[in-house]
Short mmCIF file of C-alpha atoms in Angstrom, two decimals:
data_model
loop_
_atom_site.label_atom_id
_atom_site.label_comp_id
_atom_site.label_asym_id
_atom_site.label_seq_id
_atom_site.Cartn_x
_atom_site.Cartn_y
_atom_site.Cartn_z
CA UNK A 1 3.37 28.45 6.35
CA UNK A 2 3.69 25.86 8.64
CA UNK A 3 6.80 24.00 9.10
CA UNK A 4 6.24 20.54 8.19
CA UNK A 5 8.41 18.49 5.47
CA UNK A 6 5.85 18.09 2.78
CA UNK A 7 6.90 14.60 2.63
CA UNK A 8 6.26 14.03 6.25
CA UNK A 9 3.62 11.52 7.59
CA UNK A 10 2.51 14.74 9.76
CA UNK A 11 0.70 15.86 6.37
CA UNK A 12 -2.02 14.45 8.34
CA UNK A 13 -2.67 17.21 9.74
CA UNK A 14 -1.59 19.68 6.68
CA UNK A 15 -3.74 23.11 6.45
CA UNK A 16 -4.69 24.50 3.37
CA UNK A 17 -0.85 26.15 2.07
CA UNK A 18 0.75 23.36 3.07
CA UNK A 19 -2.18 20.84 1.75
CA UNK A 20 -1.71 22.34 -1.77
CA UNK A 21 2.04 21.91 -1.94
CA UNK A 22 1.25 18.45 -1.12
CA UNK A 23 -1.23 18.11 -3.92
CA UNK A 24 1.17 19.41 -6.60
CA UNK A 25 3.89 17.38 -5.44
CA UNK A 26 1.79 14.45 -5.32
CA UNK A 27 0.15 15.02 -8.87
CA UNK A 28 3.78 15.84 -9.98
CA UNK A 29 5.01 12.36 -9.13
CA UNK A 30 1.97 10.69 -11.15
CA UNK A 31 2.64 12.47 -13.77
CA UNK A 32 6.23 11.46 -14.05
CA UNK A 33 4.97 8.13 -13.64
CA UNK A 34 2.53 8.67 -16.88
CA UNK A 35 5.37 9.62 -18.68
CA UNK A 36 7.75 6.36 -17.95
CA UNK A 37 4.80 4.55 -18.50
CA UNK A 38 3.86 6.32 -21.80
CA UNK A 39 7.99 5.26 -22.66
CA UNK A 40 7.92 2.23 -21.55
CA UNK A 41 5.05 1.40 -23.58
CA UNK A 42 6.30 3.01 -26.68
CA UNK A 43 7.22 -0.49 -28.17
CA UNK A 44 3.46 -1.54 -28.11
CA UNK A 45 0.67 -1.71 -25.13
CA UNK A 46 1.43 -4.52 -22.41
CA UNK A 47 -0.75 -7.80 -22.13
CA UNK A 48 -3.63 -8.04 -19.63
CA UNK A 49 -2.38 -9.55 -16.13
CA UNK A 50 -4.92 -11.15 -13.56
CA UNK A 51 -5.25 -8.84 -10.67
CA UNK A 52 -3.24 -6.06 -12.39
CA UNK A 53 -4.74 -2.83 -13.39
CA UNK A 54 -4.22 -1.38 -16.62
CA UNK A 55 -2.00 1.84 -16.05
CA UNK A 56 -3.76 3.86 -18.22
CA UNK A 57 -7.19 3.29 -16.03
CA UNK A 58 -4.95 3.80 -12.78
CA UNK A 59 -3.47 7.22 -13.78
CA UNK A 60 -7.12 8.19 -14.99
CA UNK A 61 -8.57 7.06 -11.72
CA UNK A 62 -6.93 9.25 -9.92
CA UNK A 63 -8.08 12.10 -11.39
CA UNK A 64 -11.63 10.62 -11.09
CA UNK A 65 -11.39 10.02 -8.02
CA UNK A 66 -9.86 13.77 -6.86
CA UNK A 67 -12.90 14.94 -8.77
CA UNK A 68 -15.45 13.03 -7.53
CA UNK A 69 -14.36 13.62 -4.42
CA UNK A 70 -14.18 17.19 -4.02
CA UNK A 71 -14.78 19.25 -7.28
CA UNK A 72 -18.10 17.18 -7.89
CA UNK A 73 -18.69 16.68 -4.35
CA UNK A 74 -21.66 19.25 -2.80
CA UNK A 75 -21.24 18.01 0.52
CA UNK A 76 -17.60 18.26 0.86
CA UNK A 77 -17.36 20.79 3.85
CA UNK A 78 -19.05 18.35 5.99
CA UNK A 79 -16.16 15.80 5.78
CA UNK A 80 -16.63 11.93 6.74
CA UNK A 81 -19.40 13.00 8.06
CA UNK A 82 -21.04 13.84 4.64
CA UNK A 83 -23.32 11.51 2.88
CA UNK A 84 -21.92 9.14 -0.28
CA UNK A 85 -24.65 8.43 -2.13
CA UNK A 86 -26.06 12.09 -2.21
CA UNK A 87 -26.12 13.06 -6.19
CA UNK A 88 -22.80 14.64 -7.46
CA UNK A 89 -22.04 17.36 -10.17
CA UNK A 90 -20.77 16.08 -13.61
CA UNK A 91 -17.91 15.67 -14.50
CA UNK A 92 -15.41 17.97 -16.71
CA UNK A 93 -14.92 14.43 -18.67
CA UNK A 94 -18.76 13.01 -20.21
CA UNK A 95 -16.90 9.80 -19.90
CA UNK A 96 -15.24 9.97 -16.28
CA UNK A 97 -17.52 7.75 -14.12
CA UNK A 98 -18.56 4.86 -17.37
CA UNK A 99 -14.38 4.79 -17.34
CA UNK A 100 -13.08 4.96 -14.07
CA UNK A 101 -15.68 4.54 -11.22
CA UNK A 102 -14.77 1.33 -9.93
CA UNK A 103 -18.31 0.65 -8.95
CA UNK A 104 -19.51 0.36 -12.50
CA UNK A 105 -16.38 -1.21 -14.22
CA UNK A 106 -15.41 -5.08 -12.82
CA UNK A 107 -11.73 -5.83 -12.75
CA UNK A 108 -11.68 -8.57 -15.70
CA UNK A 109 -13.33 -5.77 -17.66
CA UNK A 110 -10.87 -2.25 -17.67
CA UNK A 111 -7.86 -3.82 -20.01
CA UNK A 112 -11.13 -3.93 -22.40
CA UNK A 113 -12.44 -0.04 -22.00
CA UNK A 114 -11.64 2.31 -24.74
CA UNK A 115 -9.61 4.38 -22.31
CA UNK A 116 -8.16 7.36 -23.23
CA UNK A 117 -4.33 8.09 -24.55
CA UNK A 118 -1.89 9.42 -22.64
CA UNK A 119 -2.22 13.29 -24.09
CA UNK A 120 -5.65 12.73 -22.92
CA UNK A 121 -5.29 11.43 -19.30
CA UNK A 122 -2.27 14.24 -18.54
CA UNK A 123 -4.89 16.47 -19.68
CA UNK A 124 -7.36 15.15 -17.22
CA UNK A 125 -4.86 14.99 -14.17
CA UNK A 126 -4.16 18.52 -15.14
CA UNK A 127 -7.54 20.10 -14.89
CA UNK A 128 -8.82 18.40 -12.22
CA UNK A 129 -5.89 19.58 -10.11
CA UNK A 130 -6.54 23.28 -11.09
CA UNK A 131 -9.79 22.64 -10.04
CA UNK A 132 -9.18 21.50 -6.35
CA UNK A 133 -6.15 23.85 -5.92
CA UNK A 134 -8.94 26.42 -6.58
CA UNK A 135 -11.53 25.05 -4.19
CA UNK A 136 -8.66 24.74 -1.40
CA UNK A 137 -8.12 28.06 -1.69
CA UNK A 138 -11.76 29.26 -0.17
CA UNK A 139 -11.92 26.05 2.12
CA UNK A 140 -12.23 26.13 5.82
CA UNK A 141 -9.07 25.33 8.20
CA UNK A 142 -10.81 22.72 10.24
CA UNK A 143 -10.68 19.20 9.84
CA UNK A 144 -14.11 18.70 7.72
CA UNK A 145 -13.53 21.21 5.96
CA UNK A 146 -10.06 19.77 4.70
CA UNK A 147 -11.24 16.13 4.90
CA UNK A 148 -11.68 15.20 1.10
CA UNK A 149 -8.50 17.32 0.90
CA UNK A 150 -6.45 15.30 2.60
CA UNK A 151 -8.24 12.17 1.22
CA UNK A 152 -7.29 12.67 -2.03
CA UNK A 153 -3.54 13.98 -1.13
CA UNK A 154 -3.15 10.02 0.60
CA UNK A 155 -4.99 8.03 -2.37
CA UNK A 156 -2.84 9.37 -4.44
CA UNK A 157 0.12 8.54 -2.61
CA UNK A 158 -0.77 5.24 -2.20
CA UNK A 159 -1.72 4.68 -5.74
CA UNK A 160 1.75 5.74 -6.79
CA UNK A 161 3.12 2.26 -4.98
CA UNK A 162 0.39 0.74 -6.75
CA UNK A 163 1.31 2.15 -10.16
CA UNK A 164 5.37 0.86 -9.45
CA UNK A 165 3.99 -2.58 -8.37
CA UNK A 166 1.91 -2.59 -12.02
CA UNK A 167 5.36 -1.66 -13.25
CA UNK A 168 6.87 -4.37 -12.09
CA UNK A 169 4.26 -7.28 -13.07
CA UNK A 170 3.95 -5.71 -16.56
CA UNK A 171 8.20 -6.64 -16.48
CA UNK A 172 7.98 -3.02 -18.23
CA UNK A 173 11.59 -1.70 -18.34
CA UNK A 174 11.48 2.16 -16.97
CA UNK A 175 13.46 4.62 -17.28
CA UNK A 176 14.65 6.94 -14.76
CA UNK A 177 12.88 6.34 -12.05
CA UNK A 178 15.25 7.08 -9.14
CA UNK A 179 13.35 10.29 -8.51
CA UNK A 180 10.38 7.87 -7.73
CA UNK A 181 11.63 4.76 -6.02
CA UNK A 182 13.97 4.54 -2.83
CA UNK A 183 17.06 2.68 -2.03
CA UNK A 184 16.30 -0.42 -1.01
CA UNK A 185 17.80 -0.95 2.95
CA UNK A 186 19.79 -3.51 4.03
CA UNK A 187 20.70 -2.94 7.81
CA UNK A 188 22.98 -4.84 9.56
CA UNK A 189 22.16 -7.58 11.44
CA UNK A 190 21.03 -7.25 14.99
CA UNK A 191 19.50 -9.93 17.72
CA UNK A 192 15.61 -10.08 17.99
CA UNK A 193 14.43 -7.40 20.51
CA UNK A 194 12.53 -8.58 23.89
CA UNK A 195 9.83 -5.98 25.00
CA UNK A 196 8.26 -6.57 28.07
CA UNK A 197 4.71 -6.57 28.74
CA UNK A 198 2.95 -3.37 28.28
CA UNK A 199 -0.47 -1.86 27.57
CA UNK A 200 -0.76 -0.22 24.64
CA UNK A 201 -2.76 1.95 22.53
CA UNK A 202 -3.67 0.53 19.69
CA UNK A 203 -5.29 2.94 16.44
CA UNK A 204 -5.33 6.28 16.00
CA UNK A 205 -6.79 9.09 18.07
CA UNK A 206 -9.03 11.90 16.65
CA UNK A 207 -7.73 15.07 15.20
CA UNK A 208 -6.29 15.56 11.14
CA UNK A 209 -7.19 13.24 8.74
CA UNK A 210 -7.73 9.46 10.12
CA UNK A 211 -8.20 6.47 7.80
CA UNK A 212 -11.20 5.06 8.65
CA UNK A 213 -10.01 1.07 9.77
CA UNK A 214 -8.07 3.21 12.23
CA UNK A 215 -10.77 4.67 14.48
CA UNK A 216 -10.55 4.82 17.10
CA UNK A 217 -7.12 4.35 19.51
CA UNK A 218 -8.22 1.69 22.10
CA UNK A 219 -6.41 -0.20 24.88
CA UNK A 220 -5.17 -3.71 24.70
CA UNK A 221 -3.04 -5.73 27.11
CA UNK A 222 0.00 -6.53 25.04
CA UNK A 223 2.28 -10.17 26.81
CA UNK A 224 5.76 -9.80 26.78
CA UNK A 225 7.14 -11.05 23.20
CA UNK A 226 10.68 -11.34 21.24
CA UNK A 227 10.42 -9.57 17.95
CA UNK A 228 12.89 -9.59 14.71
CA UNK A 229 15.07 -6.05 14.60
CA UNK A 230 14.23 -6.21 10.69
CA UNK A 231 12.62 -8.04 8.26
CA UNK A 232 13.88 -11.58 7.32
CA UNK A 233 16.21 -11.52 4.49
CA UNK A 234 17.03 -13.25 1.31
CA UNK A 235 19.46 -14.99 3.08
CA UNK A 236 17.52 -16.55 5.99
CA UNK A 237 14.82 -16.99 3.70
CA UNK A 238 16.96 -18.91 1.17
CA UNK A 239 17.86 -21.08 3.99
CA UNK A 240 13.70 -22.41 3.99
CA UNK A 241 14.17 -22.80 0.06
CA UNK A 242 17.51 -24.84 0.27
CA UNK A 243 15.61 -27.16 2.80
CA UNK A 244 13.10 -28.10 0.50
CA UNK A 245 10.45 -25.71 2.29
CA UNK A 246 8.61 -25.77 -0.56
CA UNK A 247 8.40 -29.21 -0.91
CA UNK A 248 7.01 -29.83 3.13
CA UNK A 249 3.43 -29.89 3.83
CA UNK A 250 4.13 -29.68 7.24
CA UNK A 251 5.40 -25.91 6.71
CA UNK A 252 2.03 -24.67 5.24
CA UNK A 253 -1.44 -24.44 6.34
CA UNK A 254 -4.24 -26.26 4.42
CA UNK A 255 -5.20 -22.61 2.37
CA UNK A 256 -1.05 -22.22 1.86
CA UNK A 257 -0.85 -25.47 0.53
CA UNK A 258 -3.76 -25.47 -1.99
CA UNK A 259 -2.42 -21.91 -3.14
CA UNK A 260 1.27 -23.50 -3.35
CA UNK A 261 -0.51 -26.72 -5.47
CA UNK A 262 -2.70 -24.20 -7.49
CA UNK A 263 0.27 -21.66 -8.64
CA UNK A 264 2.97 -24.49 -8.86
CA UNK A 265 5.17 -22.13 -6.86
CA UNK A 266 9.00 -23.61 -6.17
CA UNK A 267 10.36 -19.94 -4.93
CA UNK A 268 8.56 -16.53 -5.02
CA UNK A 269 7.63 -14.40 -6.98
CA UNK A 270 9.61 -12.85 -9.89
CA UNK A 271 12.57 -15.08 -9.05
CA UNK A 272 14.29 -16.81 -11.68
CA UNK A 273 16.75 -18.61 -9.06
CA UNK A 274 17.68 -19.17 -5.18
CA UNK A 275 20.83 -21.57 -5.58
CA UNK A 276 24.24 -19.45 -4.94
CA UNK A 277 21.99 -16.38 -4.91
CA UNK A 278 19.40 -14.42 -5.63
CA UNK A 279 17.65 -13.73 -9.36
CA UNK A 280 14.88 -11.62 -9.79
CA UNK A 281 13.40 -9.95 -12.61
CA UNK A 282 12.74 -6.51 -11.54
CA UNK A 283 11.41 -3.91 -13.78
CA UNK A 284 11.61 -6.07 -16.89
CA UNK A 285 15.65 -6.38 -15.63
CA UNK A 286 17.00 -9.81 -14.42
CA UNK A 287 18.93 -8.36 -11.63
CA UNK A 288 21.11 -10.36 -9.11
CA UNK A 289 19.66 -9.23 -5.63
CA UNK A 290 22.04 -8.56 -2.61
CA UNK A 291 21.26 -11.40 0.24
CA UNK A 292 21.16 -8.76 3.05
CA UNK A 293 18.17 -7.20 1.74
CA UNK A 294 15.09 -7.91 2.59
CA UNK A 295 13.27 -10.90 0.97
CA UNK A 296 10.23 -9.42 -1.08
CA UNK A 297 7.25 -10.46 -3.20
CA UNK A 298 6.24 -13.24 -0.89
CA UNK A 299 1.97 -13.95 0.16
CA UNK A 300 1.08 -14.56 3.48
CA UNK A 301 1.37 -18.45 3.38
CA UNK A 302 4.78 -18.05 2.33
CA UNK A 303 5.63 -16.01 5.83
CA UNK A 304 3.71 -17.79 7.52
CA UNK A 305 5.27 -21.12 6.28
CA UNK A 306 8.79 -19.81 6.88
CA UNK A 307 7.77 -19.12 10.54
CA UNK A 308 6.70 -22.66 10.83
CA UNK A 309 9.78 -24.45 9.54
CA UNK A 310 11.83 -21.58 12.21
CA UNK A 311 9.69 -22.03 15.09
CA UNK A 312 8.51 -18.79 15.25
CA UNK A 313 5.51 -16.82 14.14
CA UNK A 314 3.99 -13.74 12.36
CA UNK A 315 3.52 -10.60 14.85
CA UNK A 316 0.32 -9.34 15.52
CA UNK A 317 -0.43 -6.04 14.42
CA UNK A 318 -0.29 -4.99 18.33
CA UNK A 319 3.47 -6.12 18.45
CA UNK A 320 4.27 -4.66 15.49
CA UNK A 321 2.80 -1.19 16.13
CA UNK A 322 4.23 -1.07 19.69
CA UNK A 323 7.62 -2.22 19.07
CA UNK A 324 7.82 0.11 15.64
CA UNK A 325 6.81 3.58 17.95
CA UNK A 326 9.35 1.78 20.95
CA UNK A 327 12.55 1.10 19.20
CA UNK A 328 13.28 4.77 17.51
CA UNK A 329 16.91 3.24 16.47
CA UNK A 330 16.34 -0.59 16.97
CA UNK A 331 13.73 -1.62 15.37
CA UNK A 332 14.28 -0.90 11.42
CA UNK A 333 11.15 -0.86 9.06
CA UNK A 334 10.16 0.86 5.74
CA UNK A 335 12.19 -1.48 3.48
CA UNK A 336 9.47 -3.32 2.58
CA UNK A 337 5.40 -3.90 3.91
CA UNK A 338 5.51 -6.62 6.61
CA UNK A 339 2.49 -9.21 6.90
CA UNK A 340 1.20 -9.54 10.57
CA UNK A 341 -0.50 -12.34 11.83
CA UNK A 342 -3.83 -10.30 12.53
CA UNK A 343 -7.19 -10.97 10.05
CA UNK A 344 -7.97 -7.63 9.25
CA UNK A 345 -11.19 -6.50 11.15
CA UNK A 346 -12.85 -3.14 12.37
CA UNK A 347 -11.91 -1.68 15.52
CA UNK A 348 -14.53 -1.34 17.86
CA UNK A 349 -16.52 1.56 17.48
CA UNK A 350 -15.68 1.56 13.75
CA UNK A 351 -17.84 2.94 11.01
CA UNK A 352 -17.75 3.53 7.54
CA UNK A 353 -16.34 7.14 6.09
CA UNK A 354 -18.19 7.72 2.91
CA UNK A 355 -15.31 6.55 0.57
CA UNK A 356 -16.97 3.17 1.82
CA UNK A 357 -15.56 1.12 -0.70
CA UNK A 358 -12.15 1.24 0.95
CA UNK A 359 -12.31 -0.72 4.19
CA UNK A 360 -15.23 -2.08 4.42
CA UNK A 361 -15.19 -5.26 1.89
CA UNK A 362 -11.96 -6.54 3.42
CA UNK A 363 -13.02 -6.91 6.44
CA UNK A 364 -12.49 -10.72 7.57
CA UNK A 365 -10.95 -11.67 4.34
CA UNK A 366 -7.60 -9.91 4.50
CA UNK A 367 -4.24 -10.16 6.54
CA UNK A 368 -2.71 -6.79 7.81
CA UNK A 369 0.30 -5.41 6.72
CA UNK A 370 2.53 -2.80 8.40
CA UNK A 371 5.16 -0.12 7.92
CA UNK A 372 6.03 0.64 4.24
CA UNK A 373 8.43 0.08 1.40
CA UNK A 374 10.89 1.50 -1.01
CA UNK A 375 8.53 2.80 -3.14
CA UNK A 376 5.78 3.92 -0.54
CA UNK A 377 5.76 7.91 -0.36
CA UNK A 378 6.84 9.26 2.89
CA UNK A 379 3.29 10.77 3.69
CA UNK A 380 2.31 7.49 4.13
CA UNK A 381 4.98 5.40 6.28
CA UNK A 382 3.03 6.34 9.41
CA UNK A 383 3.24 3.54 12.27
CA UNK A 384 -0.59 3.39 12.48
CA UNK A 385 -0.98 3.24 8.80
CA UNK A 386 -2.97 -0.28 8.44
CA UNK A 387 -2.59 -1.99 5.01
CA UNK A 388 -4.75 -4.98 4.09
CA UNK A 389 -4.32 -7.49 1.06
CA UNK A 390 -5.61 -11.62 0.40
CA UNK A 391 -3.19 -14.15 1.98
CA UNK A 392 -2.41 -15.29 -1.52
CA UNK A 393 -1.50 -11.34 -2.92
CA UNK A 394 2.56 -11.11 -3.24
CA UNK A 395 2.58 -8.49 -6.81
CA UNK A 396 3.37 -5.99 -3.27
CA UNK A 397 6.91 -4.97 -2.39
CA UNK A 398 5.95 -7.19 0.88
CA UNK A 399 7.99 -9.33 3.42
CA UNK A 400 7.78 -10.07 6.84
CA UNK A 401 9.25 -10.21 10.60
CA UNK A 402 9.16 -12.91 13.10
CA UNK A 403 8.68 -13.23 16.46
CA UNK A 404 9.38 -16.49 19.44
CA UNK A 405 6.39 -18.70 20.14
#
């Protein structure tokens, strides 16, 4: 057995024993999220939310998607390389793909599919799970061969931060969910750090599994620049509110401001109050939020407005990536997802793995975000890890660094 914590972003590179511990403890924290979800719910089924997912279609979606993936999946031993759109088995559920492939079901249109209940869906994460533990078992060692694998082990992950940030918007009061969610860090304060001009290597080389918006490592000449030690707290950023920084045009860029006109925003999101403190409903709770921590739930134009009214500006995702793998002790991330200043594009050389739907769309249309949050599984907090969301999207546990012009 290899030793590698199973929790460890160097599940990247996870054979097949270790790969299946990672599957059952990944399918083990979706199912305790069903079953907060099935509580939380037990005083009637929450409203439909723009942009939100029902949780019921998430949870069953990842099943799907496991299944689709491998168990229904002919060409599976020939990894990324292996063609989508070749014809699959069916699936264990008649229903599977009219429910849950994404392809065939528009966003405004899942809170209306007769989903399954929750006896149902467990049943469904259960037996596909079986399923690929059983197909692991007589799969190669080498990288295609453990591909979809692997795939499946990091959707799931990062649908599990998806499911808490449905949580949250649905204002659905759970339970226990320690077991599930981290401690939210507040580290001391510490002076911006200066790096000096360096070349670095930006992406991800080959070997393990390797998102595809991350092939392929590549060179860039990186200037000198003067980066935050952590994220920019409720405090500093309570210092933009008090100033009227929502009030300023001259803080927001013509996109930020029509977004700022179009949601009537005054403070962000989920805050009930900025004057002598922080309120923010959190998990259905109004909960008074400690001013050292970082500030969260804020779009792009909002951090990139607060570096206009501070003089300073968003990081690219360069500066973030080589200060994050510089500073071991100095540099502090994984609080909360940071927005960079980088559109998020292809690196060169880049193409499509077959899960095509993934990267692909985004391109050009979405900012970057890096590091990870309180409620992002430690598989994925990896420093090249490259998330991507709209410049207006802030249901995310997101914030954001700064850096000198």
């Amino acid at each position: 057995m290899e030793s590698v914590d199973v929790h460890s972003p160097r599940m990247r590179r996870a054979g097949r024993d270790l790969l299946s511990l990672g599957l059952m403890d990944a399918r083990n924290r979706t199912l305790r999220w069903l079953a907060l979800f099935e509580e939380a719910m037990a005083a009637g089924a929450p409203a439909a939310r723009p942009g939100i997912d029902p949780p019921l279609w998430l949870l069953g979606r990842i099943a799907w998607f496991q299944e689709h993936w491998i168990a229904r999946n002919v060409q599976r031993q020939r990894g990324s390389e292996g063609d989508p759109t070749a014809a699959r088995l069916a699936s264990i559920e008649p229903d599977a793909d009219r429910w849950y492939d994404a392809r065939q079901v528009a966003a405004e249109a899942r809170w209306q599919l007769d989903l399954p209940g929750v006896p149902a869906t467990r049943q469904y994460l259960s037996d596909t799970m079986e399923l690929t533990l059983e197909l692991l078992e007589t799969a190669g060692e080498d990288d295609d061969a453990l591909y979809f694998f692997r795939l499946a082990l990091f959707h799931e992950d990062l649908q599990g931060e998806t499911l808490a940030e449905i949580a949250q918007a649905l204002d659905l009061k759970l339970g226990d969910a320690r077991e599930l969610l981290g401690e939210i860090a507040s580290p001391p304060p510490r002076e911006p750090l200066l790096f000096p001009a360096t070349r670095w290597r930006l992406g991800s080389p080959p070997g393990g599994f390797v998102f595809d918006n991350e092939k392929w490592a590549h060179e860039l000449d990186v200037p000198e620049f003067d980066i935050d030690a952590q994220p920019v707290t409720w405090a500093q950023y309570g210092e933009f509110v008090e100033d009227g920084g929502y009030d300023d045009a001259a803080w927001w860029s013509p996109a930020g401001r029509d977004w700022l006109l179009r949601e009537e925003r005054r403070v962000p999101r989920y805050v009930d109050q900025m004057r002598q403190g922080v309120l923010q409903q959190r998990f259905g709770r109004l909960t008074r939020v400690p001013l050292a921590q970082p500030a969260m739930h804020l779009s792009w134009y909002e951090a990139d407005a607060y570096c206009r009214w501070a003089g300073r500006r968003l990081p690219t995702e360069v500066e973030w990536e080589a200060a994050a793998q510089s500073y071991s002790r100095g540099f502090a991330w994984g609080a909360v997802w940071e927005w960079t200043g980088t559109t998020f594009r292809p690196y060169p050389g880049f193409r499509a793995d077959p899960w095509v739907e993934y990267s692909q769309p985004c391109f050009g249309t979405h900012k970057v975000l890096r590091g990870g949050s309180f409620a992002t599984s430690g598989r994925v907090r990896h420093p090249k890890f490259r998330r991507f969301a709209l410049a207006e999207r802030d249901v995310m546990f997101c914030g954001f660094r700064s850096c000198a012009l």
